[in-house]
Amino acid sequence: MPEQPKPAETPARQNVTFPSAGATAHGYLAVPPSGRGPGVLLVQEWWGLTDHIAEVADRLAAEGFVVLAPDLYGGSVAHDAEEARRMMRALPVARGVELLAGAVGHLLSLPEVTSASAGAVGFCMGGGFVLYLAAVEPRVSAAVPFYGVIRDELPDFSRLRAHILGHYGERDRSITPQRVEELRETIHRQSGLCPDFRMYPAGHAFFNDHRPTHHPEAASDAWHSTITFLHDHLDPRP
């Protein structure tokens, strides 16, 4: 897992509420300059809905996407690794997936969204949730886990229909290259789809420019391939 974040992190970034999983959920919504675009769900790291995640949402919006980042922690942001671990463990995987599925429904209902399906991008804990979500949610057609940590047993990928582009660090001790290869083989065996998992000469959280583990070259390569991938696989509504 990543190291302790900057202590000056502000509270969770929220600017929108929406119904999800029988409750009122909160999140951060970013809309492109054109006012319309394909829908992308952005899933937080174990720290919460931080400034970094809001910044990534804004960057995706600048690339033409309507982006919704749900707040899975209900407004809380962790300030050290132990707190982040407790908060992550307090969120059952099934409940997280339920909340994210509701967020997908809300995202695709927005008049600003031009795609018939959604993309899903997530980091660390959020990368794992992207894989869990794609395994059960047919409305997700493009899934991008960044160093996704699978907390529990692997999901059943037999119903997977989404294209997958994954970004992983060769020096990541949270999810090693061996585990990435095992995940690739499991997805291929169960779904018939072969995920595009890419390895970078970096460690965990290499994309997060708020972190000392940030690797600018790897982050840039992963970002540009993600933007192309999302545009390629998010078809417009008929």
PDB file of C-alpha atoms in Angstrom:
ATOM      1  CA  MET A   1       0.000   0.000   0.000  1.00  0.00           C
ATOM      2  CA  PRO A   2       1.130   3.599  -0.501  1.00  0.00           C
ATOM      3  CA  GLU A   3       2.822   5.624   2.193  1.00  0.00           C
ATOM      4  CA  GLN A   4       1.397   8.406   4.331  1.00  0.00           C
ATOM      5  CA  PRO A   5      -0.146  11.253   2.275  1.00  0.00           C
ATOM      6  CA  LYS A   6       0.410  14.952   2.747  1.00  0.00           C
ATOM      7  CA  PRO A   7      -1.041  15.995   6.145  1.00  0.00           C
ATOM      8  CA  ALA A   8      -2.612  19.141   4.658  1.00  0.00           C
ATOM      9  CA  GLU A   9      -5.220  17.202   2.667  1.00  0.00           C
ATOM     10  CA  THR A  10      -8.579  18.994   2.686  1.00  0.00           C
ATOM     11  CA  PRO A  11     -11.910  17.259   3.431  1.00  0.00           C
ATOM     12  CA  ALA A  12     -13.535  15.160   0.738  1.00  0.00           C
ATOM     13  CA  ARG A  13     -14.206  17.030  -2.481  1.00  0.00           C
ATOM     14  CA  GLN A  14     -17.961  16.937  -3.133  1.00  0.00           C
ATOM     15  CA  ASN A  15     -20.100  19.017  -5.481  1.00  0.00           C
ATOM     16  CA  VAL A  16     -23.007  16.713  -6.342  1.00  0.00           C
ATOM     17  CA  THR A  17     -25.522  14.362  -4.708  1.00  0.00           C
ATOM     18  CA  PHE A  18     -27.393  11.529  -6.372  1.00  0.00           C
ATOM     19  CA  PRO A  19     -29.454   8.447  -5.465  1.00  0.00           C
ATOM     20  CA  SER A  20     -27.483   5.222  -5.175  1.00  0.00           C
ATOM     21  CA  ALA A  21     -28.134   1.880  -3.506  1.00  0.00           C
ATOM     22  CA  GLY A  22     -31.212   3.114  -1.680  1.00  0.00           C
ATOM     23  CA  ALA A  23     -29.525   6.159  -0.193  1.00  0.00           C
ATOM     24  CA  THR A  24     -28.278   9.630  -1.088  1.00  0.00           C
ATOM     25  CA  ALA A  25     -24.702   9.468  -2.313  1.00  0.00           C
ATOM     26  CA  HIS A  26     -22.194  12.255  -2.759  1.00  0.00           C
ATOM     27  CA  GLY A  27     -19.444  12.747  -5.269  1.00  0.00           C
ATOM     28  CA  TYR A  28     -17.479  15.044  -7.514  1.00  0.00           C
ATOM     29  CA  LEU A  29     -18.754  15.761 -11.028  1.00  0.00           C
ATOM     30  CA  ALA A  30     -16.603  17.273 -13.782  1.00  0.00           C
ATOM     31  CA  VAL A  31     -17.987  18.251 -17.195  1.00  0.00           C
ATOM     32  CA  PRO A  32     -15.888  18.969 -20.314  1.00  0.00           C
ATOM     33  CA  PRO A  33     -15.644  22.452 -21.823  1.00  0.00           C
ATOM     34  CA  SER A  34     -18.055  21.412 -24.584  1.00  0.00           C
ATOM     35  CA  GLY A  35     -20.679  20.560 -21.939  1.00  0.00           C
ATOM     36  CA  ARG A  36     -21.148  17.019 -23.278  1.00  0.00           C
ATOM     37  CA  GLY A  37     -19.142  13.831 -23.642  1.00  0.00           C
ATOM     38  CA  PRO A  38     -18.840  10.106 -22.892  1.00  0.00           C
ATOM     39  CA  GLY A  39     -19.378   9.098 -19.266  1.00  0.00           C
ATOM     40  CA  VAL A  40     -16.528   7.930 -17.045  1.00  0.00           C
ATOM     41  CA  LEU A  41     -16.755   6.730 -13.443  1.00  0.00           C
ATOM     42  CA  LEU A  42     -13.658   7.573 -11.386  1.00  0.00           C
ATOM     43  CA  VAL A  43     -13.017   5.462  -8.284  1.00  0.00           C
ATOM     44  CA  GLN A  44     -10.921   6.762  -5.388  1.00  0.00           C
ATOM     45  CA  GLU A  45      -7.814   5.366  -3.750  1.00  0.00           C
ATOM     46  CA  TRP A  46      -8.041   4.133  -0.168  1.00  0.00           C
ATOM     47  CA  TRP A  47      -7.436   7.705   1.049  1.00  0.00           C
ATOM     48  CA  GLY A  48     -10.925   8.854   0.022  1.00  0.00           C
ATOM     49  CA  LEU A  49     -12.261  11.459  -2.398  1.00  0.00           C
ATOM     50  CA  THR A  50      -9.140  13.625  -2.173  1.00  0.00           C
ATOM     51  CA  ASP A  51      -7.888  16.681  -4.018  1.00  0.00           C
ATOM     52  CA  HIS A  52      -5.852  14.347  -6.212  1.00  0.00           C
ATOM     53  CA  ILE A  53      -8.928  12.410  -7.350  1.00  0.00           C
ATOM     54  CA  ALA A  54     -10.796  15.659  -8.063  1.00  0.00           C
ATOM     55  CA  GLU A  55      -7.803  16.831 -10.094  1.00  0.00           C
ATOM     56  CA  VAL A  56      -7.825  13.598 -12.111  1.00  0.00           C
ATOM     57  CA  ALA A  57     -11.564  14.093 -12.728  1.00  0.00           C
ATOM     58  CA  ASP A  58     -10.866  17.593 -14.013  1.00  0.00           C
ATOM     59  CA  ARG A  59      -8.105  16.269 -16.283  1.00  0.00           C
ATOM     60  CA  LEU A  60     -10.432  13.631 -17.720  1.00  0.00           C
ATOM     61  CA  ALA A  61     -13.093  16.288 -18.268  1.00  0.00           C
ATOM     62  CA  ALA A  62     -10.544  18.413 -20.128  1.00  0.00           C
ATOM     63  CA  GLU A  63     -10.081  15.406 -22.447  1.00  0.00           C
ATOM     64  CA  GLY A  64     -13.783  15.440 -23.295  1.00  0.00           C
ATOM     65  CA  PHE A  65     -15.382  13.129 -20.714  1.00  0.00           C
ATOM     66  CA  VAL A  66     -18.210  13.682 -18.226  1.00  0.00           C
ATOM     67  CA  VAL A  67     -16.702  12.322 -15.011  1.00  0.00           C
ATOM     68  CA  LEU A  68     -18.375  11.237 -11.778  1.00  0.00           C
ATOM     69  CA  ALA A  69     -16.197  10.336  -8.793  1.00  0.00           C
ATOM     70  CA  PRO A  70     -18.431   8.844  -6.071  1.00  0.00           C
ATOM     71  CA  ASP A  71     -17.433   9.372  -2.449  1.00  0.00           C
ATOM     72  CA  LEU A  72     -17.319   5.848  -1.050  1.00  0.00           C
ATOM     73  CA  TYR A  73     -16.412   7.064   2.450  1.00  0.00           C
ATOM     74  CA  GLY A  74     -19.282   9.524   2.917  1.00  0.00           C
ATOM     75  CA  GLY A  75     -17.120  12.610   3.331  1.00  0.00           C
ATOM     76  CA  SER A  76     -14.166  11.215   5.269  1.00  0.00           C
ATOM     77  CA  VAL A  77     -10.569  11.449   4.079  1.00  0.00           C
ATOM     78  CA  ALA A  78      -7.738   9.440   5.643  1.00  0.00           C
ATOM     79  CA  HIS A  79      -4.629  11.271   6.813  1.00  0.00           C
ATOM     80  CA  ASP A  80      -2.355   8.283   7.413  1.00  0.00           C
ATOM     81  CA  ALA A  81      -2.043   4.730   6.183  1.00  0.00           C
ATOM     82  CA  GLU A  82      -3.501   3.136   9.312  1.00  0.00           C
ATOM     83  CA  GLU A  83      -6.617   5.273   9.098  1.00  0.00           C
ATOM     84  CA  ALA A  84      -6.936   4.546   5.378  1.00  0.00           C
ATOM     85  CA  ARG A  85      -6.669   0.822   6.059  1.00  0.00           C
ATOM     86  CA  ARG A  86      -9.425   0.992   8.692  1.00  0.00           C
ATOM     87  CA  MET A  87     -11.705   2.956   6.388  1.00  0.00           C
ATOM     88  CA  MET A  88     -11.132   0.595   3.492  1.00  0.00           C
ATOM     89  CA  ARG A  89     -11.823  -2.462   5.632  1.00  0.00           C
ATOM     90  CA  ALA A  90     -15.019  -0.875   6.951  1.00  0.00           C
ATOM     91  CA  LEU A  91     -16.399  -0.773   3.399  1.00  0.00           C
ATOM     92  CA  PRO A  92     -17.518  -4.270   2.345  1.00  0.00           C
ATOM     93  CA  VAL A  93     -16.683  -5.020  -1.274  1.00  0.00           C
ATOM     94  CA  ALA A  94     -20.289  -5.916  -2.080  1.00  0.00           C
ATOM     95  CA  ARG A  95     -21.518  -2.597  -0.672  1.00  0.00           C
ATOM     96  CA  GLY A  96     -18.893  -0.668  -2.592  1.00  0.00           C
ATOM     97  CA  VAL A  97     -19.883  -2.354  -5.835  1.00  0.00           C
ATOM     98  CA  GLU A  98     -23.544  -1.628  -5.114  1.00  0.00           C
ATOM     99  CA  LEU A  99     -22.769   2.064  -4.586  1.00  0.00           C
ATOM    100  CA  LEU A 100     -20.692   2.199  -7.749  1.00  0.00           C
ATOM    101  CA  ALA A 101     -23.392   0.494  -9.814  1.00  0.00           C
ATOM    102  CA  GLY A 102     -25.834   3.157  -8.627  1.00  0.00           C
ATOM    103  CA  ALA A 103     -23.338   5.826  -9.628  1.00  0.00           C
ATOM    104  CA  VAL A 104     -23.072   4.291 -13.108  1.00  0.00           C
ATOM    105  CA  GLY A 105     -26.841   4.491 -13.470  1.00  0.00           C
ATOM    106  CA  HIS A 106     -26.848   8.128 -12.395  1.00  0.00           C
ATOM    107  CA  LEU A 107     -23.961   9.000 -14.695  1.00  0.00           C
ATOM    108  CA  LEU A 108     -25.608   7.457 -17.749  1.00  0.00           C
ATOM    109  CA  SER A 109     -28.866   9.267 -16.953  1.00  0.00           C
ATOM    110  CA  LEU A 110     -27.239  12.682 -17.214  1.00  0.00           C
ATOM    111  CA  PRO A 111     -28.221  14.625 -20.352  1.00  0.00           C
ATOM    112  CA  GLU A 112     -24.597  15.703 -20.739  1.00  0.00           C
ATOM    113  CA  VAL A 113     -23.467  12.091 -21.260  1.00  0.00           C
ATOM    114  CA  THR A 114     -23.297  11.026 -24.898  1.00  0.00           C
ATOM    115  CA  SER A 115     -22.222   7.391 -24.489  1.00  0.00           C
ATOM    116  CA  ALA A 116     -24.482   4.364 -24.221  1.00  0.00           C
ATOM    117  CA  SER A 117     -22.120   2.781 -21.672  1.00  0.00           C
ATOM    118  CA  ALA A 118     -19.623   4.032 -19.132  1.00  0.00           C
ATOM    119  CA  GLY A 119     -15.915   3.816 -18.648  1.00  0.00           C
ATOM    120  CA  ALA A 120     -14.483   3.139 -15.189  1.00  0.00           C
ATOM    121  CA  VAL A 121     -11.061   4.259 -13.981  1.00  0.00           C
ATOM    122  CA  GLY A 122      -9.744   3.545 -10.503  1.00  0.00           C
ATOM    123  CA  PHE A 123      -6.572   3.636  -8.445  1.00  0.00           C
ATOM    124  CA  CYS A 124      -5.308   1.179  -5.809  1.00  0.00           C
ATOM    125  CA  MET A 125      -8.474   0.213  -3.875  1.00  0.00           C
ATOM    126  CA  GLY A 126     -10.454   1.904  -6.640  1.00  0.00           C
ATOM    127  CA  GLY A 127      -8.654  -0.122  -9.288  1.00  0.00           C
ATOM    128  CA  GLY A 128      -9.790  -3.278  -7.543  1.00  0.00           C
ATOM    129  CA  PHE A 129     -13.330  -1.946  -7.386  1.00  0.00           C
ATOM    130  CA  VAL A 130     -13.193  -1.235 -11.127  1.00  0.00           C
ATOM    131  CA  LEU A 131     -12.522  -4.923 -11.741  1.00  0.00           C
ATOM    132  CA  TYR A 132     -15.246  -6.057  -9.320  1.00  0.00           C
ATOM    133  CA  LEU A 133     -17.695  -3.652 -10.962  1.00  0.00           C
ATOM    134  CA  ALA A 134     -16.839  -4.627 -14.535  1.00  0.00           C
ATOM    135  CA  ALA A 135     -17.362  -8.291 -13.642  1.00  0.00           C
ATOM    136  CA  VAL A 136     -21.048  -7.692 -12.790  1.00  0.00           C
ATOM    137  CA  GLU A 137     -22.071  -4.421 -14.457  1.00  0.00           C
ATOM    138  CA  PRO A 138     -22.883  -4.707 -18.192  1.00  0.00           C
ATOM    139  CA  ARG A 139     -23.160  -0.926 -18.493  1.00  0.00           C
ATOM    140  CA  VAL A 140     -19.377  -0.636 -18.037  1.00  0.00           C
ATOM    141  CA  SER A 141     -17.697  -1.205 -21.397  1.00  0.00           C
ATOM    142  CA  ALA A 142     -14.177   0.089 -20.710  1.00  0.00           C
ATOM    143  CA  ALA A 143     -12.356  -0.583 -17.432  1.00  0.00           C
ATOM    144  CA  VAL A 144      -8.993   0.906 -16.438  1.00  0.00           C
ATOM    145  CA  PRO A 145      -7.513  -0.288 -13.132  1.00  0.00           C
ATOM    146  CA  PHE A 146      -4.342   1.461 -12.013  1.00  0.00           C
ATOM    147  CA  TYR A 147      -2.452  -0.955  -9.717  1.00  0.00           C
ATOM    148  CA  GLY A 148      -5.800  -2.385  -8.646  1.00  0.00           C
ATOM    149  CA  VAL A 149      -5.690  -4.178  -5.310  1.00  0.00           C
ATOM    150  CA  ILE A 150      -8.114  -7.118  -5.076  1.00  0.00           C
ATOM    151  CA  ARG A 151      -9.032  -7.241  -1.388  1.00  0.00           C
ATOM    152  CA  ASP A 152     -11.044 -10.458  -1.209  1.00  0.00           C
ATOM    153  CA  GLU A 153     -11.407 -13.438  -3.505  1.00  0.00           C
ATOM    154  CA  LEU A 154     -11.305 -12.732  -7.210  1.00  0.00           C
ATOM    155  CA  PRO A 155     -14.742 -12.049  -8.687  1.00  0.00           C
ATOM    156  CA  ASP A 156     -16.330 -14.364 -11.216  1.00  0.00           C
ATOM    157  CA  PHE A 157     -15.382 -12.864 -14.576  1.00  0.00           C
ATOM    158  CA  SER A 158     -17.595 -15.153 -16.660  1.00  0.00           C
ATOM    159  CA  ARG A 159     -20.073 -12.292 -17.271  1.00  0.00           C
ATOM    160  CA  LEU A 160     -17.383  -9.741 -18.084  1.00  0.00           C
ATOM    161  CA  ARG A 161     -18.042  -7.794 -21.275  1.00  0.00           C
ATOM    162  CA  ALA A 162     -15.825  -4.763 -20.739  1.00  0.00           C
ATOM    163  CA  HIS A 163     -12.517  -4.131 -22.442  1.00  0.00           C
ATOM    164  CA  ILE A 164      -9.760  -3.839 -19.831  1.00  0.00           C
ATOM    165  CA  LEU A 165      -6.582  -1.762 -19.858  1.00  0.00           C
ATOM    166  CA  GLY A 166      -4.583  -2.116 -16.648  1.00  0.00           C
ATOM    167  CA  HIS A 167      -1.499  -0.232 -15.439  1.00  0.00           C
ATOM    168  CA  TYR A 168       0.885  -1.838 -12.923  1.00  0.00           C
ATOM    169  CA  GLY A 169       4.329  -1.182 -11.480  1.00  0.00           C
ATOM    170  CA  GLU A 170       7.107  -3.728 -11.754  1.00  0.00           C
ATOM    171  CA  ARG A 171       8.281  -2.758  -8.270  1.00  0.00           C
ATOM    172  CA  ASP A 172       4.834  -2.751  -6.651  1.00  0.00           C
ATOM    173  CA  ARG A 173       4.840  -4.923  -3.531  1.00  0.00           C
ATOM    174  CA  SER A 174       1.054  -4.650  -3.105  1.00  0.00           C
ATOM    175  CA  ILE A 175       0.298  -6.393  -6.379  1.00  0.00           C
ATOM    176  CA  THR A 176       3.350  -8.090  -7.805  1.00  0.00           C
ATOM    177  CA  PRO A 177       3.946  -8.892 -11.495  1.00  0.00           C
ATOM    178  CA  GLN A 178       3.221 -12.533 -10.685  1.00  0.00           C
ATOM    179  CA  ARG A 179      -0.195 -11.636  -9.266  1.00  0.00           C
ATOM    180  CA  VAL A 180      -0.907  -9.455 -12.287  1.00  0.00           C
ATOM    181  CA  GLU A 181      -0.154 -12.376 -14.589  1.00  0.00           C
ATOM    182  CA  GLU A 182      -2.370 -14.685 -12.528  1.00  0.00           C
ATOM    183  CA  LEU A 183      -5.167 -12.118 -12.748  1.00  0.00           C
ATOM    184  CA  ARG A 184      -4.736 -11.876 -16.510  1.00  0.00           C
ATOM    185  CA  GLU A 185      -4.935 -15.645 -16.896  1.00  0.00           C
ATOM    186  CA  THR A 186      -8.037 -15.871 -14.681  1.00  0.00           C
ATOM    187  CA  ILE A 187      -9.880 -13.165 -16.610  1.00  0.00           C
ATOM    188  CA  HIS A 188      -8.997 -14.754 -19.935  1.00  0.00           C
ATOM    189  CA  ARG A 189      -9.980 -18.241 -18.806  1.00  0.00           C
ATOM    190  CA  GLN A 190     -13.326 -17.201 -17.346  1.00  0.00           C
ATOM    191  CA  SER A 191     -14.453 -14.570 -19.855  1.00  0.00           C
ATOM    192  CA  GLY A 192     -12.598 -15.345 -23.065  1.00  0.00           C
ATOM    193  CA  LEU A 193     -11.379 -11.723 -23.067  1.00  0.00           C
ATOM    194  CA  CYS A 194      -7.696 -10.909 -22.794  1.00  0.00           C
ATOM    195  CA  PRO A 195      -6.992  -7.782 -20.716  1.00  0.00           C
ATOM    196  CA  ASP A 196      -4.210  -5.453 -21.791  1.00  0.00           C
ATOM    197  CA  PHE A 197      -2.105  -5.274 -18.635  1.00  0.00           C
ATOM    198  CA  ARG A 198       0.925  -2.993 -18.968  1.00  0.00           C
ATOM    199  CA  MET A 199       3.931  -2.961 -16.672  1.00  0.00           C
ATOM    200  CA  TYR A 200       5.997   0.126 -15.855  1.00  0.00           C
ATOM    201  CA  PRO A 201       9.411   0.546 -14.180  1.00  0.00           C
ATOM    202  CA  ALA A 202       7.751   1.993 -11.081  1.00  0.00           C
ATOM    203  CA  GLY A 203       6.252   1.126  -7.720  1.00  0.00           C
ATOM    204  CA  HIS A 204       2.793   1.510  -6.231  1.00  0.00           C
ATOM    205  CA  ALA A 205       0.873   4.789  -6.710  1.00  0.00           C
ATOM    206  CA  PHE A 206       3.175   5.841  -9.542  1.00  0.00           C
ATOM    207  CA  PHE A 207       0.414   7.965 -11.093  1.00  0.00           C
ATOM    208  CA  ASN A 208      -0.302  10.058  -7.994  1.00  0.00           C
ATOM    209  CA  ASP A 209       1.669  13.299  -8.262  1.00  0.00           C
ATOM    210  CA  HIS A 210       0.847  14.056  -4.596  1.00  0.00           C
ATOM    211  CA  ARG A 211       2.958  11.053  -3.587  1.00  0.00           C
ATOM    212  CA  PRO A 212       6.709  10.487  -3.275  1.00  0.00           C
ATOM    213  CA  THR A 213       6.252   7.316  -5.369  1.00  0.00           C
ATOM    214  CA  HIS A 214       5.120   9.367  -8.384  1.00  0.00           C
ATOM    215  CA  HIS A 215       6.893   8.296 -11.574  1.00  0.00           C
ATOM    216  CA  PRO A 216       6.337  11.048 -14.193  1.00  0.00           C
ATOM    217  CA  GLU A 217       7.277   9.033 -17.269  1.00  0.00           C
ATOM    218  CA  ALA A 218       5.174   6.012 -16.321  1.00  0.00           C
ATOM    219  CA  ALA A 219       2.272   8.271 -15.326  1.00  0.00           C
ATOM    220  CA  SER A 220       2.402  10.115 -18.644  1.00  0.00           C
ATOM    221  CA  ASP A 221       2.488   6.912 -20.698  1.00  0.00           C
ATOM    222  CA  ALA A 222      -0.389   5.389 -18.718  1.00  0.00           C
ATOM    223  CA  TRP A 223      -2.447   8.559 -18.982  1.00  0.00           C
ATOM    224  CA  HIS A 224      -2.175   8.951 -22.748  1.00  0.00           C
ATOM    225  CA  SER A 225      -2.997   5.289 -23.399  1.00  0.00           C
ATOM    226  CA  THR A 226      -5.980   5.550 -21.029  1.00  0.00           C
ATOM    227  CA  ILE A 227      -7.428   8.554 -22.862  1.00  0.00           C
ATOM    228  CA  THR A 228      -7.113   6.818 -26.222  1.00  0.00           C
ATOM    229  CA  PHE A 229      -8.592   3.600 -24.813  1.00  0.00           C
ATOM    230  CA  LEU A 230     -11.623   5.349 -23.327  1.00  0.00           C
ATOM    231  CA  HIS A 231     -12.369   7.279 -26.509  1.00  0.00           C
ATOM    232  CA  ASP A 232     -12.023   4.080 -28.560  1.00  0.00           C
ATOM    233  CA  HIS A 233     -14.443   2.013 -26.468  1.00  0.00           C
ATOM    234  CA  LEU A 234     -17.141   4.398 -25.300  1.00  0.00           C
ATOM    235  CA  ASP A 235     -19.594   4.323 -28.193  1.00  0.00           C
ATOM    236  CA  PRO A 236     -22.065   7.166 -28.651  1.00  0.00           C
ATOM    237  CA  ARG A 237     -25.718   6.574 -27.947  1.00  0.00           C
ATOM    238  CA  PRO A 238     -27.646   5.331 -31.006  1.00  0.00           C
TER     239      PRO A 238
END
